[in-house]
XYZ file of N, CA, C and O in Angstrom:
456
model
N -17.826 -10.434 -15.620
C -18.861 -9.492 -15.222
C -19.336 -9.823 -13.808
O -19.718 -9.021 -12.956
N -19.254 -10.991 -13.728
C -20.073 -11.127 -12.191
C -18.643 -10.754 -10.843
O -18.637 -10.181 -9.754
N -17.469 -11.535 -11.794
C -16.846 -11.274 -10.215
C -15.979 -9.193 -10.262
O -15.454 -8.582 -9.330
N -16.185 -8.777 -11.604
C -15.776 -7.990 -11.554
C -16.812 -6.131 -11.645
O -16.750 -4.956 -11.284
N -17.585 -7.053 -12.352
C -19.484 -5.877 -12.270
C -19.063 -5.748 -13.866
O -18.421 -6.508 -14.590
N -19.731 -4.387 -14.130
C -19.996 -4.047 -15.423
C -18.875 -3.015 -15.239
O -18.397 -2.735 -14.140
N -18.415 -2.357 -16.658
C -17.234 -1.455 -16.648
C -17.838 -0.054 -15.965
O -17.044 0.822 -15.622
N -19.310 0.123 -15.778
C -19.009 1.286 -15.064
C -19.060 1.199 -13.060
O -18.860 2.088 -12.233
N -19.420 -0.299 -12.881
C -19.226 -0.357 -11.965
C -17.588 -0.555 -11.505
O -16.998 -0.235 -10.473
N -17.148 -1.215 -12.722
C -15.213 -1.054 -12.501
C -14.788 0.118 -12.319
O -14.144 0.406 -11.311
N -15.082 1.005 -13.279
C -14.852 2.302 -13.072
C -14.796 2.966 -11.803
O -13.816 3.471 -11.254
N -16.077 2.889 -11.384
C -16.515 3.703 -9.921
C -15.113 2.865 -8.932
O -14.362 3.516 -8.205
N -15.022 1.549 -9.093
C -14.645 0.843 -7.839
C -13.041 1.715 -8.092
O -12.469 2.145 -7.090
N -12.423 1.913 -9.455
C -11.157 2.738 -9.910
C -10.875 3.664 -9.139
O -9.926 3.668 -8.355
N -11.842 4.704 -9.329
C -11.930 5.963 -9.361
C -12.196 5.961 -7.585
O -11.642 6.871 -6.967
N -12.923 5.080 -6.895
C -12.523 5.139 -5.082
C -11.137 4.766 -5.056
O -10.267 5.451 -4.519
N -10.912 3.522 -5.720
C -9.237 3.454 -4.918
C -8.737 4.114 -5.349
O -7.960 4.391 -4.435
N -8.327 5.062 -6.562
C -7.307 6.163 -7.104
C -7.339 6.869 -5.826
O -6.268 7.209 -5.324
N -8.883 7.232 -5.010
C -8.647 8.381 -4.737
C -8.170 7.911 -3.370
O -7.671 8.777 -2.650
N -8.263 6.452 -2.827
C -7.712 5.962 -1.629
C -5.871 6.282 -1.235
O -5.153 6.694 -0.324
N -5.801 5.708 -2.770
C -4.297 5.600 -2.790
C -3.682 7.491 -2.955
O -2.686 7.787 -2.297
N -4.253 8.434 -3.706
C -3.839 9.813 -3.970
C -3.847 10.276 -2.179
O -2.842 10.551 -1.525
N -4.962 10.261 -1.786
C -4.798 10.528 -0.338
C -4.515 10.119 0.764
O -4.733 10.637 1.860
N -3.762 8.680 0.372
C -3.197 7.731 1.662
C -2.527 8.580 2.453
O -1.877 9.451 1.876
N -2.514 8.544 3.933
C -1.218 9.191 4.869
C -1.713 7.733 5.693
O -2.454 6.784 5.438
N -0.761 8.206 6.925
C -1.208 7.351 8.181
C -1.890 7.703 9.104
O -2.035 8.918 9.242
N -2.450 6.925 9.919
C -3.787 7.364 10.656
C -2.948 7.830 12.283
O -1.917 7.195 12.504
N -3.267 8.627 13.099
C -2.650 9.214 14.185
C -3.269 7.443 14.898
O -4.233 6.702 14.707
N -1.933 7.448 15.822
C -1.698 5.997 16.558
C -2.264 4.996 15.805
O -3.161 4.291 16.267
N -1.748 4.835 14.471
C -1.300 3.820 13.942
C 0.021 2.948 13.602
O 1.095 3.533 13.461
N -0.039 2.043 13.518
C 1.688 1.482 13.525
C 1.989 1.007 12.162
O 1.108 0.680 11.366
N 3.481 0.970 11.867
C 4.001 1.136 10.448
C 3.226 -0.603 9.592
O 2.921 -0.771 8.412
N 3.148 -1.416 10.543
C 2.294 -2.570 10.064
C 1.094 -2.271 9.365
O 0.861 -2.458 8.170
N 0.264 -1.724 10.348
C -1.118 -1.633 9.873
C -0.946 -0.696 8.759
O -1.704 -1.109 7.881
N -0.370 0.301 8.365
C -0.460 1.531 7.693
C 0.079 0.611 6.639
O -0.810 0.427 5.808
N 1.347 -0.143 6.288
C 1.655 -1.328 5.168
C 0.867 -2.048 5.028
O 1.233 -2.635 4.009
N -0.497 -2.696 5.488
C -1.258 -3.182 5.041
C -2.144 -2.842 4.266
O -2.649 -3.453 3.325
N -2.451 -1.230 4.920
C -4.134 -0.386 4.258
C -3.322 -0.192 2.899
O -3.713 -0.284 1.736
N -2.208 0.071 3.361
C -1.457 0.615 1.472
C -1.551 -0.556 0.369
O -1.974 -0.382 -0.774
N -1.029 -1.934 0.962
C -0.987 -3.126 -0.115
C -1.951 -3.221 -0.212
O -2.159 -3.419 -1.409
N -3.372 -3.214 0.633
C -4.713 -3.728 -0.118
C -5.440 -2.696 -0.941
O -6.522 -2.903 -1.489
N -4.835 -1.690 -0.981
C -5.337 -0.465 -2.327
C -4.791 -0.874 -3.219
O -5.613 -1.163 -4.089
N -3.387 -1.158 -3.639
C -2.795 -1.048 -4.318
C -2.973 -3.157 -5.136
O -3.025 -3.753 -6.211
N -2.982 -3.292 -4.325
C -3.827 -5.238 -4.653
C -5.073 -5.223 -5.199
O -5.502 -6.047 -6.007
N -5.675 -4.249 -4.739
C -7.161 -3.945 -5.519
C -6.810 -3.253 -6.776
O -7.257 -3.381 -7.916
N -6.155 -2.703 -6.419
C -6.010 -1.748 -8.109
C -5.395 -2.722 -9.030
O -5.403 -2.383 -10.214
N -4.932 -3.713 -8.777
C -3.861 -4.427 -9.446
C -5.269 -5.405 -10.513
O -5.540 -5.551 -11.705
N -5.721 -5.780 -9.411
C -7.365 -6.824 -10.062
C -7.941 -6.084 -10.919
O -8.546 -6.490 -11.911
N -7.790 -4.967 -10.589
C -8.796 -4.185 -12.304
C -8.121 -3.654 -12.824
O -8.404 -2.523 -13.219
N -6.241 -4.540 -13.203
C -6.014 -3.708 -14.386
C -5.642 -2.084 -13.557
O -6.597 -1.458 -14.016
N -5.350 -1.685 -13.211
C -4.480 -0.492 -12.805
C -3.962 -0.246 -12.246
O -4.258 -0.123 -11.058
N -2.581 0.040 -12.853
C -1.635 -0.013 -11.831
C -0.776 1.116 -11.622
O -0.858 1.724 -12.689
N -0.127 1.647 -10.994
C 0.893 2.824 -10.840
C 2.333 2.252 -10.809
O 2.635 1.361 -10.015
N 3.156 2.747 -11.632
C 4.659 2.791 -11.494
C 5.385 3.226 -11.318
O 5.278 4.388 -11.710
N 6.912 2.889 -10.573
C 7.349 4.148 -10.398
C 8.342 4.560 -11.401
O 9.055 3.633 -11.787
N 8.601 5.858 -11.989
C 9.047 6.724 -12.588
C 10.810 6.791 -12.494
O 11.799 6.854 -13.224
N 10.567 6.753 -11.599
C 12.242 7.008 -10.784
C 12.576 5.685 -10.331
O 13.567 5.675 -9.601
N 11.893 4.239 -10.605
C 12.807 3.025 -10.398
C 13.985 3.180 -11.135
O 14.684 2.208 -10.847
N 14.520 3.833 -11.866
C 16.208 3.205 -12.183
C 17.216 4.352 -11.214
O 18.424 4.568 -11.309
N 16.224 4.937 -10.307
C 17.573 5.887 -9.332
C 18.111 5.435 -8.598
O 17.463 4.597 -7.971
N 19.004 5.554 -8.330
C 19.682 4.646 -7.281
C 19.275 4.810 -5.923
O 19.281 3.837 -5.169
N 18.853 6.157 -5.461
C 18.532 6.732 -4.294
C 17.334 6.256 -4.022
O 16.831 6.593 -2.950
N 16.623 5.399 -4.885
C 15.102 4.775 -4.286
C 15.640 3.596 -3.850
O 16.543 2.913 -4.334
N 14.816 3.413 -2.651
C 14.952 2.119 -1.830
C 13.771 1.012 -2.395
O 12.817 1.248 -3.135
N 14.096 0.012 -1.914
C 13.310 -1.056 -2.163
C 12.413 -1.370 -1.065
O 12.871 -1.551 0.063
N 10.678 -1.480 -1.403
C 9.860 -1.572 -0.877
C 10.073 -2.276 0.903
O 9.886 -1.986 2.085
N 10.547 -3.267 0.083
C 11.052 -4.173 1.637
C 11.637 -3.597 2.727
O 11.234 -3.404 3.875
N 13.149 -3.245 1.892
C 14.267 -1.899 2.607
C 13.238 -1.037 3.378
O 13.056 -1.234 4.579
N 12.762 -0.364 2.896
C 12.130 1.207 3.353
C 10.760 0.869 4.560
O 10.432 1.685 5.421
N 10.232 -0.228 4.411
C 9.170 -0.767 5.357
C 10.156 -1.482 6.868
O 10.010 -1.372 8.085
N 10.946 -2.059 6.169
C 12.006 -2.371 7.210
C 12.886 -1.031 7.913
O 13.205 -1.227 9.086
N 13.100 -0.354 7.611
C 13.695 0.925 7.918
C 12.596 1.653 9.049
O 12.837 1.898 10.231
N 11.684 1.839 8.512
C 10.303 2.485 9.101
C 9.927 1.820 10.138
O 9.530 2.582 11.019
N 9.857 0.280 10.535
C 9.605 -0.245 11.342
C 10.855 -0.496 12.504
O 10.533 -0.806 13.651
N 12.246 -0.345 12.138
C 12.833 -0.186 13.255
C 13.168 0.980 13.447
O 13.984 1.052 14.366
N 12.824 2.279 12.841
C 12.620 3.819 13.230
C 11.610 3.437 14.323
O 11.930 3.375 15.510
N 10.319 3.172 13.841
C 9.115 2.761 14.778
C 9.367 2.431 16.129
O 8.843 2.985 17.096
N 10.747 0.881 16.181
C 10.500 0.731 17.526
C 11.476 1.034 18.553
O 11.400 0.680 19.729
N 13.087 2.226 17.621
C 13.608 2.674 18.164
C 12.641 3.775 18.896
O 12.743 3.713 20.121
N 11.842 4.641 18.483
C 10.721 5.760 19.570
C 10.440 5.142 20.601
O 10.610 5.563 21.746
N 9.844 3.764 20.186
C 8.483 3.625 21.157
C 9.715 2.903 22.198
O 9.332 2.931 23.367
N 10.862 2.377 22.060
C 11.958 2.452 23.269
C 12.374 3.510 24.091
O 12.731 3.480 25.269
N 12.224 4.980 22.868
C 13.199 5.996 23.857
C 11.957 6.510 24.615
O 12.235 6.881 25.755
N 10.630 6.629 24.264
C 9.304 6.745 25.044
C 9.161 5.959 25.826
O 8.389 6.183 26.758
N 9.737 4.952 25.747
C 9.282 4.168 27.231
C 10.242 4.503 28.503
O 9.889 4.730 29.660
N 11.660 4.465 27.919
C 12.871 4.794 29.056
C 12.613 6.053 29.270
O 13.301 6.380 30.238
N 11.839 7.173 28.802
C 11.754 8.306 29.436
C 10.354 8.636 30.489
O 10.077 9.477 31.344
N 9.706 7.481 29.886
C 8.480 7.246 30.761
C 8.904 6.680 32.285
O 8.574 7.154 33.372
N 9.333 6.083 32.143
C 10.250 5.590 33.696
C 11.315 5.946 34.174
O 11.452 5.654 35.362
N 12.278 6.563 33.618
C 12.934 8.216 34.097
C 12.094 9.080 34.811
O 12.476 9.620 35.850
N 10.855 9.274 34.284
C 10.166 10.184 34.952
C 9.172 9.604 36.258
O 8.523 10.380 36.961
N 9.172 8.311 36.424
C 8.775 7.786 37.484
C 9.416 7.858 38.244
O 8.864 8.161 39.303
N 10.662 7.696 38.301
C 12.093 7.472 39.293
C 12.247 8.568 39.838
O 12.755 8.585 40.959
N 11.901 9.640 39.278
C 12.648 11.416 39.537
C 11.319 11.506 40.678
O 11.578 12.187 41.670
N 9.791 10.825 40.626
C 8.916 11.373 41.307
C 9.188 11.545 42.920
O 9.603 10.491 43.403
N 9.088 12.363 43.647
C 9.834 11.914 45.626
C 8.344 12.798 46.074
O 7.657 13.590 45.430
N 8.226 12.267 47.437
C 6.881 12.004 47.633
C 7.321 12.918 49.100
O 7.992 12.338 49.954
N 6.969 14.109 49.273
C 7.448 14.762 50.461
C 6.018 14.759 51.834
O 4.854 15.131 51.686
N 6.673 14.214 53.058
C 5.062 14.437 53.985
C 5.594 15.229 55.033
O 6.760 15.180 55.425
N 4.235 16.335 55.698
C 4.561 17.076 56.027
C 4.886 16.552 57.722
O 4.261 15.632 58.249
N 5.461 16.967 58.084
C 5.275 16.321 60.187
C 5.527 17.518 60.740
O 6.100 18.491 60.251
N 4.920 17.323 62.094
C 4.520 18.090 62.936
C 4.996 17.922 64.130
O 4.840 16.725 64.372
N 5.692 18.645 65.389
C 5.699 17.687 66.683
C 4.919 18.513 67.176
O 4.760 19.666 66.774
N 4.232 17.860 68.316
C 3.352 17.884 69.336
C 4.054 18.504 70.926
O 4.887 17.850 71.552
N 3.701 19.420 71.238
C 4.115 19.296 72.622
C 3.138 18.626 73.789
O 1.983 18.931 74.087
N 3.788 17.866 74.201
C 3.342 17.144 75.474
C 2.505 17.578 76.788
O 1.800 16.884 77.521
N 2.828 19.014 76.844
C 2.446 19.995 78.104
C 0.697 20.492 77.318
O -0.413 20.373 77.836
N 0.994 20.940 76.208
C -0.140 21.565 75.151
C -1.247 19.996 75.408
O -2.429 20.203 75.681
N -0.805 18.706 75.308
C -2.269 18.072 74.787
C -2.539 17.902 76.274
O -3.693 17.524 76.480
N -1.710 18.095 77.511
C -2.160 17.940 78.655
C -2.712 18.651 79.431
O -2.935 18.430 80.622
N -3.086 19.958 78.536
C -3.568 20.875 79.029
C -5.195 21.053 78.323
O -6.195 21.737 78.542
N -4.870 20.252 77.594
C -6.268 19.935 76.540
C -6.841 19.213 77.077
O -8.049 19.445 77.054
N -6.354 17.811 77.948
C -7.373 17.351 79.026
C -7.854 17.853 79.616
O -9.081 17.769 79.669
N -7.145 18.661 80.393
C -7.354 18.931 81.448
C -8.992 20.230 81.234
O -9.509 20.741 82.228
């Protein structure tokens, strides 16, 4: 009771992470790390009170393994943030810097002294 409350305070604490985990996505400029973390500590919390989710479709073959698929995601991740960078400096290289010039005639500013 103390480290866990009373069952309707279990409840309530349930019924937030259900709804953490039902509406998980990822947060805009977040990285596949942090977004694997917010997910394991819902799902680590749910685990402490007794609830847990399973998956349905573990005997398909076509499901990957947690590890696999976080590993997958993270070098998807840093194949982008490579082709975003080489196109970021592609586009530095292409920049050309045009100045305008002028000539002067010689007779014209000596007539401006004068």
């Amino acid at each position: 009771v103390t480290y866990e409350g009373t069952n309707q305070v279990k409840d309530s604490k349930i019924n937030m992470l259900d709804r953490q985990y039902e509406m998980f996505s990822m947060k805009e400029n977040e990285n596949i790390s942090s977004m694997f973390v917010r997910f394991t500590n819902i799902i680590n919390s749910l685990q402490s009170l007794n609830k847990c989710y399973t998956n349905k479709e573990a005997k398909d073959l076509n499901t990957l393994p947690l590890e696999e698929l976080l590993g997958s995601l993270m070098t998807h991740e840093m194949t982008i943030k490579n082709h975003e960078d080489d196109e970021e400096q592609h586009k530095k290289k292409k920049k050309v810097i045009a100045f305008k010039s002028s000539t002067a005639d010689s007779n014209e500013e000596d007539s401006d002294d004068e």
